[in-house]
Amino acid sequence: MKNGALLCITDRIIVLPVLRRMVRKTADGLELLGTENISPKEGHLFLTNHRDIVLDSSWLTLLLREKWNIRPYIGIGNNLFGKWWIEPFVRFNRCFVVIRDGNPKDRITHATILGQYIRNRISERHSVWLAEREGRSKDGNDLCQPAVLKMLTMGEDNLLDAIKALNICPVSISYEFDPCDYLKAREMQLKRDNPEWKKSKEDDLLSMRTGIYGKKGHVVFHLTPSINTWIDEHIDSLRQMPRNNQLAAIAQRIDFQIHSNYHIFERNESFDRYLRQQIDKISVPDKDNDFLLEQMKNMYLNPVINYEKSHLSGEL
């Protein structure tokens, strides 16, 4: 039996049931919205906000496979290699490596190869997943980094044509509860008190375990349309901009599509109790409860603020 067939059988018999069981045990529901915005016959670059190191791509892959049998390729940072979970994760998600270190010349070379590889995958009607930024948003203020778009189009003379070839479909991810919220708040205080503080390998492993096994409430993935239509509608004004301004405008459009499609959860007094219970889990020198509570509230408030701003902008 060929390796590809063996991996496919392993996925269906082992990996997919494990992910479905994880949904049942750690979430009150996993939902896929916006399916009318995607054509299963095309390749897409699913660019998402970033909530969980493992589950963002794994759960989106699960949903896409169950709906259309789409199995996207997944970009992961080379900093993740060496972790205990990497082998099954790489196999299930058909991962490729995004190299983020090295000297400037090496980074340009890696970015050029990466952009060419992704455009090639999409031109062959395969889909790809990437996060819109390097690292997860700690405060819930999800913003696409123009540097990611720059990396994807490195070496291309015509930026707009290169972006359109990627067929970027932003995906909005909403968690009712972030299991790592208290760990993020703890990290914020530690960095506030000591700007030189850095996460240890043990901290990384705890974040991954907590993200995988912690309770998440309801989780929603919302697929939004390709930004190519927006580019075509604004092509004249975009062509008049310098390249960096084009990148910034496209990043803002991606932000708009993600923000306007958040799922907003109802919060009441029980949510306040939840936040305080999470704070009780934090162990840190000179624990600042007021600061920690403020940071945790901001994590959940910022998506609501961005959602409301996007709907007030009149672009819907």
PDB file of C-alpha atoms in Angstrom:
ATOM      1  CA  MET A   1       0.000   0.000   0.000  1.00  0.00           C
ATOM      2  CA  LYS A   2       1.363   3.440  -0.947  1.00  0.00           C
ATOM      3  CA  ASN A   3       2.142   5.942   1.821  1.00  0.00           C
ATOM      4  CA  GLY A   4      -0.538   8.382   0.613  1.00  0.00           C
ATOM      5  CA  ALA A   5      -3.282   5.767   0.786  1.00  0.00           C
ATOM      6  CA  LEU A   6      -2.080   4.602   4.197  1.00  0.00           C
ATOM      7  CA  LEU A   7      -2.153   8.156   5.574  1.00  0.00           C
ATOM      8  CA  CYS A   8      -5.653   8.687   4.150  1.00  0.00           C
ATOM      9  CA  ILE A   9      -6.917   5.538   5.879  1.00  0.00           C
ATOM     10  CA  THR A  10      -5.160   6.556   9.125  1.00  0.00           C
ATOM     11  CA  ASP A  11      -6.854   9.959   8.968  1.00  0.00           C
ATOM     12  CA  ARG A  12     -10.321   8.490   8.513  1.00  0.00           C
ATOM     13  CA  ILE A  13      -9.960   5.718  11.076  1.00  0.00           C
ATOM     14  CA  ILE A  14      -7.953   7.523  13.768  1.00  0.00           C
ATOM     15  CA  VAL A  15      -7.496  11.273  13.320  1.00  0.00           C
ATOM     16  CA  LEU A  16     -10.977  12.349  12.223  1.00  0.00           C
ATOM     17  CA  PRO A  17     -12.753  10.389  15.005  1.00  0.00           C
ATOM     18  CA  VAL A  18     -10.321  11.848  17.557  1.00  0.00           C
ATOM     19  CA  LEU A  19     -11.090  15.391  16.386  1.00  0.00           C
ATOM     20  CA  ARG A  20     -14.841  14.750  16.443  1.00  0.00           C
ATOM     21  CA  ARG A  21     -14.563  13.349  19.960  1.00  0.00           C
ATOM     22  CA  MET A  22     -12.547  16.411  20.991  1.00  0.00           C
ATOM     23  CA  VAL A  23     -15.348  18.635  19.699  1.00  0.00           C
ATOM     24  CA  ARG A  24     -17.901  16.719  21.765  1.00  0.00           C
ATOM     25  CA  LYS A  25     -15.762  16.860  24.925  1.00  0.00           C
ATOM     26  CA  THR A  26     -14.427  20.427  24.785  1.00  0.00           C
ATOM     27  CA  ALA A  27     -17.008  22.455  22.815  1.00  0.00           C
ATOM     28  CA  ASP A  28     -20.761  23.000  22.992  1.00  0.00           C
ATOM     29  CA  GLY A  29     -20.848  23.051  19.197  1.00  0.00           C
ATOM     30  CA  LEU A  30     -18.613  23.551  16.169  1.00  0.00           C
ATOM     31  CA  GLU A  31     -20.271  25.440  13.335  1.00  0.00           C
ATOM     32  CA  LEU A  32     -19.294  26.338   9.769  1.00  0.00           C
ATOM     33  CA  LEU A  33     -21.020  29.385   8.252  1.00  0.00           C
ATOM     34  CA  GLY A  34     -20.649  31.147   4.912  1.00  0.00           C
ATOM     35  CA  THR A  35     -20.439  27.978   2.849  1.00  0.00           C
ATOM     36  CA  GLU A  36     -22.209  29.800   0.007  1.00  0.00           C
ATOM     37  CA  ASN A  37     -19.078  31.955  -0.352  1.00  0.00           C
ATOM     38  CA  ILE A  38     -16.806  29.069  -1.354  1.00  0.00           C
ATOM     39  CA  SER A  39     -16.595  27.009  -4.534  1.00  0.00           C
ATOM     40  CA  PRO A  40     -15.197  23.526  -3.871  1.00  0.00           C
ATOM     41  CA  LYS A  41     -13.950  23.484  -7.462  1.00  0.00           C
ATOM     42  CA  GLU A  42     -11.479  26.334  -6.816  1.00  0.00           C
ATOM     43  CA  GLY A  43      -8.328  26.661  -4.767  1.00  0.00           C
ATOM     44  CA  HIS A  44      -8.444  29.199  -1.925  1.00  0.00           C
ATOM     45  CA  LEU A  45      -6.057  30.780   0.550  1.00  0.00           C
ATOM     46  CA  PHE A  46      -7.998  30.616   3.816  1.00  0.00           C
ATOM     47  CA  LEU A  47      -6.485  33.456   5.840  1.00  0.00           C
ATOM     48  CA  THR A  48      -7.794  33.446   9.410  1.00  0.00           C
ATOM     49  CA  ASN A  49      -7.492  35.227  12.703  1.00  0.00           C
ATOM     50  CA  HIS A  50      -5.488  33.100  15.129  1.00  0.00           C
ATOM     51  CA  ARG A  51      -6.968  31.653  18.322  1.00  0.00           C
ATOM     52  CA  ASP A  52      -5.358  28.249  18.930  1.00  0.00           C
ATOM     53  CA  ILE A  53      -2.010  26.882  17.699  1.00  0.00           C
ATOM     54  CA  VAL A  54      -3.383  23.437  16.888  1.00  0.00           C
ATOM     55  CA  LEU A  55      -7.142  23.692  16.556  1.00  0.00           C
ATOM     56  CA  ASP A  56      -7.569  26.662  14.188  1.00  0.00           C
ATOM     57  CA  SER A  57      -6.312  24.682  11.220  1.00  0.00           C
ATOM     58  CA  SER A  58      -7.307  21.214  12.452  1.00  0.00           C
ATOM     59  CA  TRP A  59     -10.958  22.099  13.074  1.00  0.00           C
ATOM     60  CA  LEU A  60     -11.244  24.081   9.838  1.00  0.00           C
ATOM     61  CA  THR A  61      -9.815  21.070   7.997  1.00  0.00           C
ATOM     62  CA  LEU A  62     -12.325  18.822   9.750  1.00  0.00           C
ATOM     63  CA  LEU A  63     -15.232  21.079   8.747  1.00  0.00           C
ATOM     64  CA  LEU A  64     -14.072  21.442   5.143  1.00  0.00           C
ATOM     65  CA  ARG A  65     -13.532  17.710   4.775  1.00  0.00           C
ATOM     66  CA  GLU A  66     -16.966  16.916   6.164  1.00  0.00           C
ATOM     67  CA  LYS A  67     -18.647  19.501   3.896  1.00  0.00           C
ATOM     68  CA  TRP A  68     -16.754  19.129   0.600  1.00  0.00           C
ATOM     69  CA  ASN A  69     -13.851  16.759   1.192  1.00  0.00           C
ATOM     70  CA  ILE A  70     -11.536  19.771   0.861  1.00  0.00           C
ATOM     71  CA  ARG A  71      -8.260  19.077   2.620  1.00  0.00           C
ATOM     72  CA  PRO A  72      -6.210  22.295   2.673  1.00  0.00           C
ATOM     73  CA  TYR A  73      -2.460  22.502   2.985  1.00  0.00           C
ATOM     74  CA  ILE A  74      -1.405  24.154   6.252  1.00  0.00           C
ATOM     75  CA  GLY A  75       1.430  26.611   6.803  1.00  0.00           C
ATOM     76  CA  ILE A  76       3.194  26.260  10.162  1.00  0.00           C
ATOM     77  CA  GLY A  77       6.183  28.117  11.565  1.00  0.00           C
ATOM     78  CA  ASN A  78       9.459  26.251  11.799  1.00  0.00           C
ATOM     79  CA  ASN A  79       9.538  27.215  15.482  1.00  0.00           C
ATOM     80  CA  LEU A  80       6.886  24.554  16.174  1.00  0.00           C
ATOM     81  CA  PHE A  81       9.036  21.619  15.146  1.00  0.00           C
ATOM     82  CA  GLY A  82      10.239  19.436  17.977  1.00  0.00           C
ATOM     83  CA  LYS A  83       6.907  19.573  19.818  1.00  0.00           C
ATOM     84  CA  TRP A  84       5.317  16.317  20.900  1.00  0.00           C
ATOM     85  CA  TRP A  85       2.236  16.730  18.699  1.00  0.00           C
ATOM     86  CA  ILE A  86       3.929  17.756  15.477  1.00  0.00           C
ATOM     87  CA  GLU A  87       4.021  14.419  13.614  1.00  0.00           C
ATOM     88  CA  PRO A  88       0.268  13.582  13.674  1.00  0.00           C
ATOM     89  CA  PHE A  89      -0.554  17.270  13.177  1.00  0.00           C
ATOM     90  CA  VAL A  90       1.701  17.510  10.111  1.00  0.00           C
ATOM     91  CA  ARG A  91       0.290  14.333   8.602  1.00  0.00           C
ATOM     92  CA  PHE A  92      -3.367  15.222   9.074  1.00  0.00           C
ATOM     93  CA  ASN A  93      -3.022  18.825   7.947  1.00  0.00           C
ATOM     94  CA  ARG A  94      -0.613  18.317   5.036  1.00  0.00           C
ATOM     95  CA  CYS A  95       1.693  20.950   6.498  1.00  0.00           C
ATOM     96  CA  PHE A  96       4.417  22.936   4.834  1.00  0.00           C
ATOM     97  CA  VAL A  97       6.989  25.004   6.696  1.00  0.00           C
ATOM     98  CA  VAL A  98       7.015  28.792   6.988  1.00  0.00           C
ATOM     99  CA  ILE A  99      10.612  29.683   7.873  1.00  0.00           C
ATOM    100  CA  ARG A 100      10.693  32.838   9.979  1.00  0.00           C
ATOM    101  CA  ASP A 101      14.322  33.033  11.055  1.00  0.00           C
ATOM    102  CA  GLY A 102      17.661  33.467   9.287  1.00  0.00           C
ATOM    103  CA  ASN A 103      19.399  36.529   7.879  1.00  0.00           C
ATOM    104  CA  PRO A 104      17.516  39.028   5.689  1.00  0.00           C
ATOM    105  CA  LYS A 105      18.735  37.446   2.448  1.00  0.00           C
ATOM    106  CA  ASP A 106      17.616  33.981   3.563  1.00  0.00           C
ATOM    107  CA  ARG A 107      14.201  35.271   4.635  1.00  0.00           C
ATOM    108  CA  ILE A 108      13.649  36.876   1.220  1.00  0.00           C
ATOM    109  CA  THR A 109      14.607  33.610  -0.493  1.00  0.00           C
ATOM    110  CA  HIS A 110      12.292  31.562   1.749  1.00  0.00           C
ATOM    111  CA  ALA A 111       9.413  34.038   1.284  1.00  0.00           C
ATOM    112  CA  THR A 112       9.802  33.974  -2.507  1.00  0.00           C
ATOM    113  CA  ILE A 113       9.739  30.176  -2.601  1.00  0.00           C
ATOM    114  CA  LEU A 114       6.789  30.081  -0.196  1.00  0.00           C
ATOM    115  CA  GLY A 115       4.693  32.501  -2.269  1.00  0.00           C
ATOM    116  CA  GLN A 116       5.426  30.556  -5.450  1.00  0.00           C
ATOM    117  CA  TYR A 117       4.521  27.274  -3.758  1.00  0.00           C
ATOM    118  CA  ILE A 118       1.197  28.570  -2.444  1.00  0.00           C
ATOM    119  CA  ARG A 119       0.223  30.148  -5.767  1.00  0.00           C
ATOM    120  CA  ASN A 120       1.095  26.866  -7.478  1.00  0.00           C
ATOM    121  CA  ARG A 121      -1.074  24.868  -5.059  1.00  0.00           C
ATOM    122  CA  ILE A 122      -4.008  27.225  -5.590  1.00  0.00           C
ATOM    123  CA  SER A 123      -3.599  27.259  -9.380  1.00  0.00           C
ATOM    124  CA  GLU A 124      -3.958  23.463  -9.242  1.00  0.00           C
ATOM    125  CA  ARG A 125      -7.254  23.885  -7.330  1.00  0.00           C
ATOM    126  CA  HIS A 126      -5.846  22.983  -3.936  1.00  0.00           C
ATOM    127  CA  SER A 127      -6.551  25.146  -0.891  1.00  0.00           C
ATOM    128  CA  VAL A 128      -4.161  26.496   1.737  1.00  0.00           C
ATOM    129  CA  TRP A 129      -4.534  27.736   5.324  1.00  0.00           C
ATOM    130  CA  LEU A 130      -2.450  30.472   6.932  1.00  0.00           C
ATOM    131  CA  ALA A 131      -2.899  32.694   9.952  1.00  0.00           C
ATOM    132  CA  GLU A 132      -3.168  36.417   9.167  1.00  0.00           C
ATOM    133  CA  ARG A 133      -0.322  37.215  11.542  1.00  0.00           C
ATOM    134  CA  GLU A 134       2.688  35.617  13.153  1.00  0.00           C
ATOM    135  CA  GLY A 135       1.603  34.344  16.566  1.00  0.00           C
ATOM    136  CA  ARG A 136      -1.772  34.492  18.257  1.00  0.00           C
ATOM    137  CA  SER A 137      -3.479  37.720  19.220  1.00  0.00           C
ATOM    138  CA  LYS A 138      -3.181  38.058  22.992  1.00  0.00           C
ATOM    139  CA  ASP A 139      -5.744  40.856  23.418  1.00  0.00           C
ATOM    140  CA  GLY A 140      -8.358  39.694  20.896  1.00  0.00           C
ATOM    141  CA  ASN A 141      -7.614  42.637  18.598  1.00  0.00           C
ATOM    142  CA  ASP A 142      -7.169  40.625  15.391  1.00  0.00           C
ATOM    143  CA  LEU A 143      -5.321  42.564  12.695  1.00  0.00           C
ATOM    144  CA  CYS A 144      -3.828  41.229   9.481  1.00  0.00           C
ATOM    145  CA  GLN A 145      -0.115  41.968   9.229  1.00  0.00           C
ATOM    146  CA  PRO A 146       0.797  43.511   5.852  1.00  0.00           C
ATOM    147  CA  ALA A 147       4.140  41.721   6.317  1.00  0.00           C
ATOM    148  CA  VAL A 148       2.328  38.397   5.782  1.00  0.00           C
ATOM    149  CA  LEU A 149       0.957  39.632   2.447  1.00  0.00           C
ATOM    150  CA  LYS A 150       4.391  40.988   1.552  1.00  0.00           C
ATOM    151  CA  MET A 151       5.916  37.595   2.286  1.00  0.00           C
ATOM    152  CA  LEU A 152       3.347  35.859   0.071  1.00  0.00           C
ATOM    153  CA  THR A 153       4.022  38.157  -2.892  1.00  0.00           C
ATOM    154  CA  MET A 154       7.794  38.435  -2.620  1.00  0.00           C
ATOM    155  CA  GLY A 155       9.492  38.479  -6.017  1.00  0.00           C
ATOM    156  CA  GLU A 156       6.305  39.402  -7.910  1.00  0.00           C
ATOM    157  CA  ASP A 157       6.372  42.645  -9.898  1.00  0.00           C
ATOM    158  CA  ASN A 158       2.603  43.127 -10.044  1.00  0.00           C
ATOM    159  CA  LEU A 159       1.328  42.985  -6.468  1.00  0.00           C
ATOM    160  CA  LEU A 160      -2.381  43.039  -7.310  1.00  0.00           C
ATOM    161  CA  ASP A 161      -2.090  40.191  -9.813  1.00  0.00           C
ATOM    162  CA  ALA A 162      -0.088  38.169  -7.278  1.00  0.00           C
ATOM    163  CA  ILE A 163      -2.692  38.779  -4.568  1.00  0.00           C
ATOM    164  CA  LYS A 164      -5.525  37.805  -6.906  1.00  0.00           C
ATOM    165  CA  ALA A 165      -3.704  34.594  -7.811  1.00  0.00           C
ATOM    166  CA  LEU A 166      -3.836  33.663  -4.117  1.00  0.00           C
ATOM    167  CA  ASN A 167      -7.666  33.890  -4.126  1.00  0.00           C
ATOM    168  CA  ILE A 168      -7.680  34.988  -0.477  1.00  0.00           C
ATOM    169  CA  CYS A 169     -10.851  34.039   1.410  1.00  0.00           C
ATOM    170  CA  PRO A 170     -10.680  35.460   4.945  1.00  0.00           C
ATOM    171  CA  VAL A 171     -12.130  33.194   7.640  1.00  0.00           C
ATOM    172  CA  SER A 172     -13.474  34.572  10.910  1.00  0.00           C
ATOM    173  CA  ILE A 173     -12.954  32.322  13.955  1.00  0.00           C
ATOM    174  CA  SER A 174     -14.993  32.914  17.121  1.00  0.00           C
ATOM    175  CA  TYR A 175     -14.593  31.053  20.406  1.00  0.00           C
ATOM    176  CA  GLU A 176     -17.192  31.589  23.129  1.00  0.00           C
ATOM    177  CA  PHE A 177     -14.444  30.922  25.680  1.00  0.00           C
ATOM    178  CA  ASP A 178     -10.699  30.940  25.142  1.00  0.00           C
ATOM    179  CA  PRO A 179      -9.237  28.220  27.407  1.00  0.00           C
ATOM    180  CA  CYS A 180      -5.898  30.059  27.382  1.00  0.00           C
ATOM    181  CA  ASP A 181      -7.340  33.434  28.420  1.00  0.00           C
ATOM    182  CA  TYR A 182      -5.880  33.281  31.935  1.00  0.00           C
ATOM    183  CA  LEU A 183      -2.489  32.140  30.601  1.00  0.00           C
ATOM    184  CA  LYS A 184      -2.434  35.100  28.194  1.00  0.00           C
ATOM    185  CA  ALA A 185      -3.334  37.478  31.036  1.00  0.00           C
ATOM    186  CA  ARG A 186      -0.575  35.962  33.171  1.00  0.00           C
ATOM    187  CA  GLU A 187       1.897  36.485  30.346  1.00  0.00           C
ATOM    188  CA  MET A 188       0.810  40.121  30.028  1.00  0.00           C
ATOM    189  CA  GLN A 189       1.507  40.827  33.691  1.00  0.00           C
ATOM    190  CA  LEU A 190       4.846  39.036  33.605  1.00  0.00           C
ATOM    191  CA  LYS A 191       5.893  41.091  30.570  1.00  0.00           C
ATOM    192  CA  ARG A 192       4.605  44.267  32.175  1.00  0.00           C
ATOM    193  CA  ASP A 193       6.598  43.628  35.328  1.00  0.00           C
ATOM    194  CA  ASN A 194       9.681  42.400  33.478  1.00  0.00           C
ATOM    195  CA  PRO A 195      10.000  43.422  29.789  1.00  0.00           C
ATOM    196  CA  GLU A 196      12.785  40.833  29.398  1.00  0.00           C
ATOM    197  CA  TRP A 197      10.536  37.926  30.433  1.00  0.00           C
ATOM    198  CA  LYS A 198      10.124  35.185  27.813  1.00  0.00           C
ATOM    199  CA  LYS A 199       7.961  32.081  27.689  1.00  0.00           C
ATOM    200  CA  SER A 200       9.670  28.796  28.489  1.00  0.00           C
ATOM    201  CA  LYS A 201       9.152  25.501  26.673  1.00  0.00           C
ATOM    202  CA  GLU A 202       7.030  24.420  29.630  1.00  0.00           C
ATOM    203  CA  ASP A 203       4.851  27.515  29.158  1.00  0.00           C
ATOM    204  CA  ASP A 204       4.396  26.652  25.470  1.00  0.00           C
ATOM    205  CA  LEU A 205       3.405  23.069  26.264  1.00  0.00           C
ATOM    206  CA  LEU A 206       0.937  24.226  28.933  1.00  0.00           C
ATOM    207  CA  SER A 207      -0.673  26.640  26.443  1.00  0.00           C
ATOM    208  CA  MET A 208      -1.010  23.883  23.854  1.00  0.00           C
ATOM    209  CA  ARG A 209      -2.480  21.378  26.311  1.00  0.00           C
ATOM    210  CA  THR A 210      -4.866  23.958  27.722  1.00  0.00           C
ATOM    211  CA  GLY A 211      -5.966  25.061  24.250  1.00  0.00           C
ATOM    212  CA  ILE A 212      -6.613  21.501  23.136  1.00  0.00           C
ATOM    213  CA  TYR A 213      -8.359  20.115  26.212  1.00  0.00           C
ATOM    214  CA  GLY A 214      -9.922  23.251  27.742  1.00  0.00           C
ATOM    215  CA  LYS A 215     -13.604  24.138  27.486  1.00  0.00           C
ATOM    216  CA  LYS A 216     -14.431  26.453  24.587  1.00  0.00           C
ATOM    217  CA  GLY A 217     -18.206  26.768  24.586  1.00  0.00           C
ATOM    218  CA  HIS A 218     -19.552  27.373  21.089  1.00  0.00           C
ATOM    219  CA  VAL A 219     -17.020  27.712  18.241  1.00  0.00           C
ATOM    220  CA  VAL A 220     -17.865  29.255  14.865  1.00  0.00           C
ATOM    221  CA  PHE A 221     -15.846  29.358  11.643  1.00  0.00           C
ATOM    222  CA  HIS A 222     -17.304  31.815   9.106  1.00  0.00           C
ATOM    223  CA  LEU A 223     -16.049  31.614   5.515  1.00  0.00           C
ATOM    224  CA  THR A 224     -16.112  34.974   3.741  1.00  0.00           C
ATOM    225  CA  PRO A 225     -15.906  35.694  -0.025  1.00  0.00           C
ATOM    226  CA  SER A 226     -12.676  36.020  -1.954  1.00  0.00           C
ATOM    227  CA  ILE A 227     -11.240  39.532  -1.750  1.00  0.00           C
ATOM    228  CA  ASN A 228     -10.724  39.417  -5.531  1.00  0.00           C
ATOM    229  CA  THR A 229     -14.160  40.934  -6.119  1.00  0.00           C
ATOM    230  CA  TRP A 230     -13.266  43.879  -3.866  1.00  0.00           C
ATOM    231  CA  ILE A 231      -9.923  44.309  -5.649  1.00  0.00           C
ATOM    232  CA  ASP A 232     -11.680  44.413  -9.040  1.00  0.00           C
ATOM    233  CA  GLU A 233     -14.144  47.004  -7.742  1.00  0.00           C
ATOM    234  CA  HIS A 234     -11.322  49.257  -6.475  1.00  0.00           C
ATOM    235  CA  ILE A 235      -8.667  48.419  -9.061  1.00  0.00           C
ATOM    236  CA  ASP A 236      -8.208  51.986 -10.358  1.00  0.00           C
ATOM    237  CA  SER A 237      -7.571  53.522  -6.938  1.00  0.00           C
ATOM    238  CA  LEU A 238      -5.384  50.599  -5.855  1.00  0.00           C
ATOM    239  CA  ARG A 239      -3.177  50.922  -8.947  1.00  0.00           C
ATOM    240  CA  GLN A 240      -2.456  54.537  -8.071  1.00  0.00           C
ATOM    241  CA  MET A 241      -1.066  53.595  -4.639  1.00  0.00           C
ATOM    242  CA  PRO A 242       2.561  52.794  -3.767  1.00  0.00           C
ATOM    243  CA  ARG A 243       3.110  49.088  -3.101  1.00  0.00           C
ATOM    244  CA  ASN A 244       3.171  49.447   0.700  1.00  0.00           C
ATOM    245  CA  ASN A 245      -0.104  51.366   0.607  1.00  0.00           C
ATOM    246  CA  GLN A 246      -1.630  48.610  -1.531  1.00  0.00           C
ATOM    247  CA  LEU A 247      -0.557  46.037   1.071  1.00  0.00           C
ATOM    248  CA  ALA A 248      -2.045  48.142   3.875  1.00  0.00           C
ATOM    249  CA  ALA A 249      -5.356  48.590   2.017  1.00  0.00           C
ATOM    250  CA  ILE A 250      -5.642  44.850   1.309  1.00  0.00           C
ATOM    251  CA  ALA A 251      -4.839  44.036   4.948  1.00  0.00           C
ATOM    252  CA  GLN A 252      -7.599  46.426   6.032  1.00  0.00           C
ATOM    253  CA  ARG A 253     -10.056  44.695   3.712  1.00  0.00           C
ATOM    254  CA  ILE A 254      -9.148  41.323   5.219  1.00  0.00           C
ATOM    255  CA  ASP A 255      -9.669  42.801   8.692  1.00  0.00           C
ATOM    256  CA  PHE A 256     -13.072  44.114   7.635  1.00  0.00           C
ATOM    257  CA  GLN A 257     -14.258  40.733   6.367  1.00  0.00           C
ATOM    258  CA  ILE A 258     -13.051  38.926   9.493  1.00  0.00           C
ATOM    259  CA  HIS A 259     -14.368  41.522  11.950  1.00  0.00           C
ATOM    260  CA  SER A 260     -17.788  41.859  10.337  1.00  0.00           C
ATOM    261  CA  ASN A 261     -18.322  38.103  10.474  1.00  0.00           C
ATOM    262  CA  TYR A 262     -17.447  37.432  14.098  1.00  0.00           C
ATOM    263  CA  HIS A 263     -20.077  35.502  16.029  1.00  0.00           C
ATOM    264  CA  ILE A 264     -20.998  37.685  19.022  1.00  0.00           C
ATOM    265  CA  PHE A 265     -21.844  35.753  22.183  1.00  0.00           C
ATOM    266  CA  GLU A 266     -24.190  36.928  24.897  1.00  0.00           C
ATOM    267  CA  ARG A 267     -22.386  37.869  28.113  1.00  0.00           C
ATOM    268  CA  ASN A 268     -24.078  38.223  31.509  1.00  0.00           C
ATOM    269  CA  GLU A 269     -23.309  37.926  35.212  1.00  0.00           C
ATOM    270  CA  SER A 270     -22.240  34.317  34.832  1.00  0.00           C
ATOM    271  CA  PHE A 271     -19.508  35.512  32.478  1.00  0.00           C
ATOM    272  CA  ASP A 272     -18.147  37.830  35.182  1.00  0.00           C
ATOM    273  CA  ARG A 273     -17.978  34.846  37.532  1.00  0.00           C
ATOM    274  CA  TYR A 274     -16.195  32.861  34.837  1.00  0.00           C
ATOM    275  CA  LEU A 275     -13.533  35.562  34.470  1.00  0.00           C
ATOM    276  CA  ARG A 276     -12.870  35.635  38.206  1.00  0.00           C
ATOM    277  CA  GLN A 277     -12.634  31.843  38.315  1.00  0.00           C
ATOM    278  CA  GLN A 278     -10.050  31.994  35.556  1.00  0.00           C
ATOM    279  CA  ILE A 279      -8.065  34.634  37.423  1.00  0.00           C
ATOM    280  CA  ASP A 280      -8.003  32.338  40.464  1.00  0.00           C
ATOM    281  CA  LYS A 281      -5.989  29.881  38.343  1.00  0.00           C
ATOM    282  CA  ILE A 282      -3.175  32.396  37.842  1.00  0.00           C
ATOM    283  CA  SER A 283      -0.041  32.074  39.907  1.00  0.00           C
ATOM    284  CA  VAL A 284       2.355  34.976  39.472  1.00  0.00           C
ATOM    285  CA  PRO A 285       4.555  37.097  41.818  1.00  0.00           C
ATOM    286  CA  ASP A 286       2.809  40.259  43.058  1.00  0.00           C
ATOM    287  CA  LYS A 287      -0.436  39.184  41.449  1.00  0.00           C
ATOM    288  CA  ASP A 288      -2.363  42.215  40.182  1.00  0.00           C
ATOM    289  CA  ASN A 289      -5.991  41.100  40.084  1.00  0.00           C
ATOM    290  CA  ASP A 290      -7.294  44.388  38.695  1.00  0.00           C
ATOM    291  CA  PHE A 291      -4.797  44.347  35.826  1.00  0.00           C
ATOM    292  CA  LEU A 292      -5.472  40.694  35.064  1.00  0.00           C
ATOM    293  CA  LEU A 293      -9.229  41.232  35.027  1.00  0.00           C
ATOM    294  CA  GLU A 294      -8.869  44.220  32.702  1.00  0.00           C
ATOM    295  CA  GLN A 295      -6.721  42.239  30.255  1.00  0.00           C
ATOM    296  CA  MET A 296      -9.144  39.322  30.207  1.00  0.00           C
ATOM    297  CA  LYS A 297     -12.118  41.609  29.652  1.00  0.00           C
ATOM    298  CA  ASN A 298     -10.285  43.241  26.738  1.00  0.00           C
ATOM    299  CA  MET A 299      -9.694  39.836  25.107  1.00  0.00           C
ATOM    300  CA  TYR A 300     -13.437  39.333  24.833  1.00  0.00           C
ATOM    301  CA  LEU A 301     -14.402  42.985  24.311  1.00  0.00           C
ATOM    302  CA  ASN A 302     -12.076  43.833  21.408  1.00  0.00           C
ATOM    303  CA  PRO A 303     -13.784  41.478  18.920  1.00  0.00           C
ATOM    304  CA  VAL A 304     -17.132  43.077  19.812  1.00  0.00           C
ATOM    305  CA  ILE A 305     -15.679  46.568  19.289  1.00  0.00           C
ATOM    306  CA  ASN A 306     -14.202  45.561  15.926  1.00  0.00           C
ATOM    307  CA  TYR A 307     -17.470  43.893  14.911  1.00  0.00           C
ATOM    308  CA  GLU A 308     -19.451  47.033  15.710  1.00  0.00           C
ATOM    309  CA  LYS A 309     -16.958  49.295  13.902  1.00  0.00           C
ATOM    310  CA  SER A 310     -17.119  47.129  10.792  1.00  0.00           C
ATOM    311  CA  HIS A 311     -20.909  47.279  10.718  1.00  0.00           C
ATOM    312  CA  LEU A 312     -20.928  51.023  11.235  1.00  0.00           C
ATOM    313  CA  SER A 313     -18.496  51.586   8.366  1.00  0.00           C
ATOM    314  CA  GLY A 314     -21.255  51.032   5.801  1.00  0.00           C
ATOM    315  CA  GLU A 315     -19.190  48.648   3.637  1.00  0.00           C
ATOM    316  CA  LEU A 316     -21.407  45.599   4.152  1.00  0.00           C
TER     317      LEU A 316
END
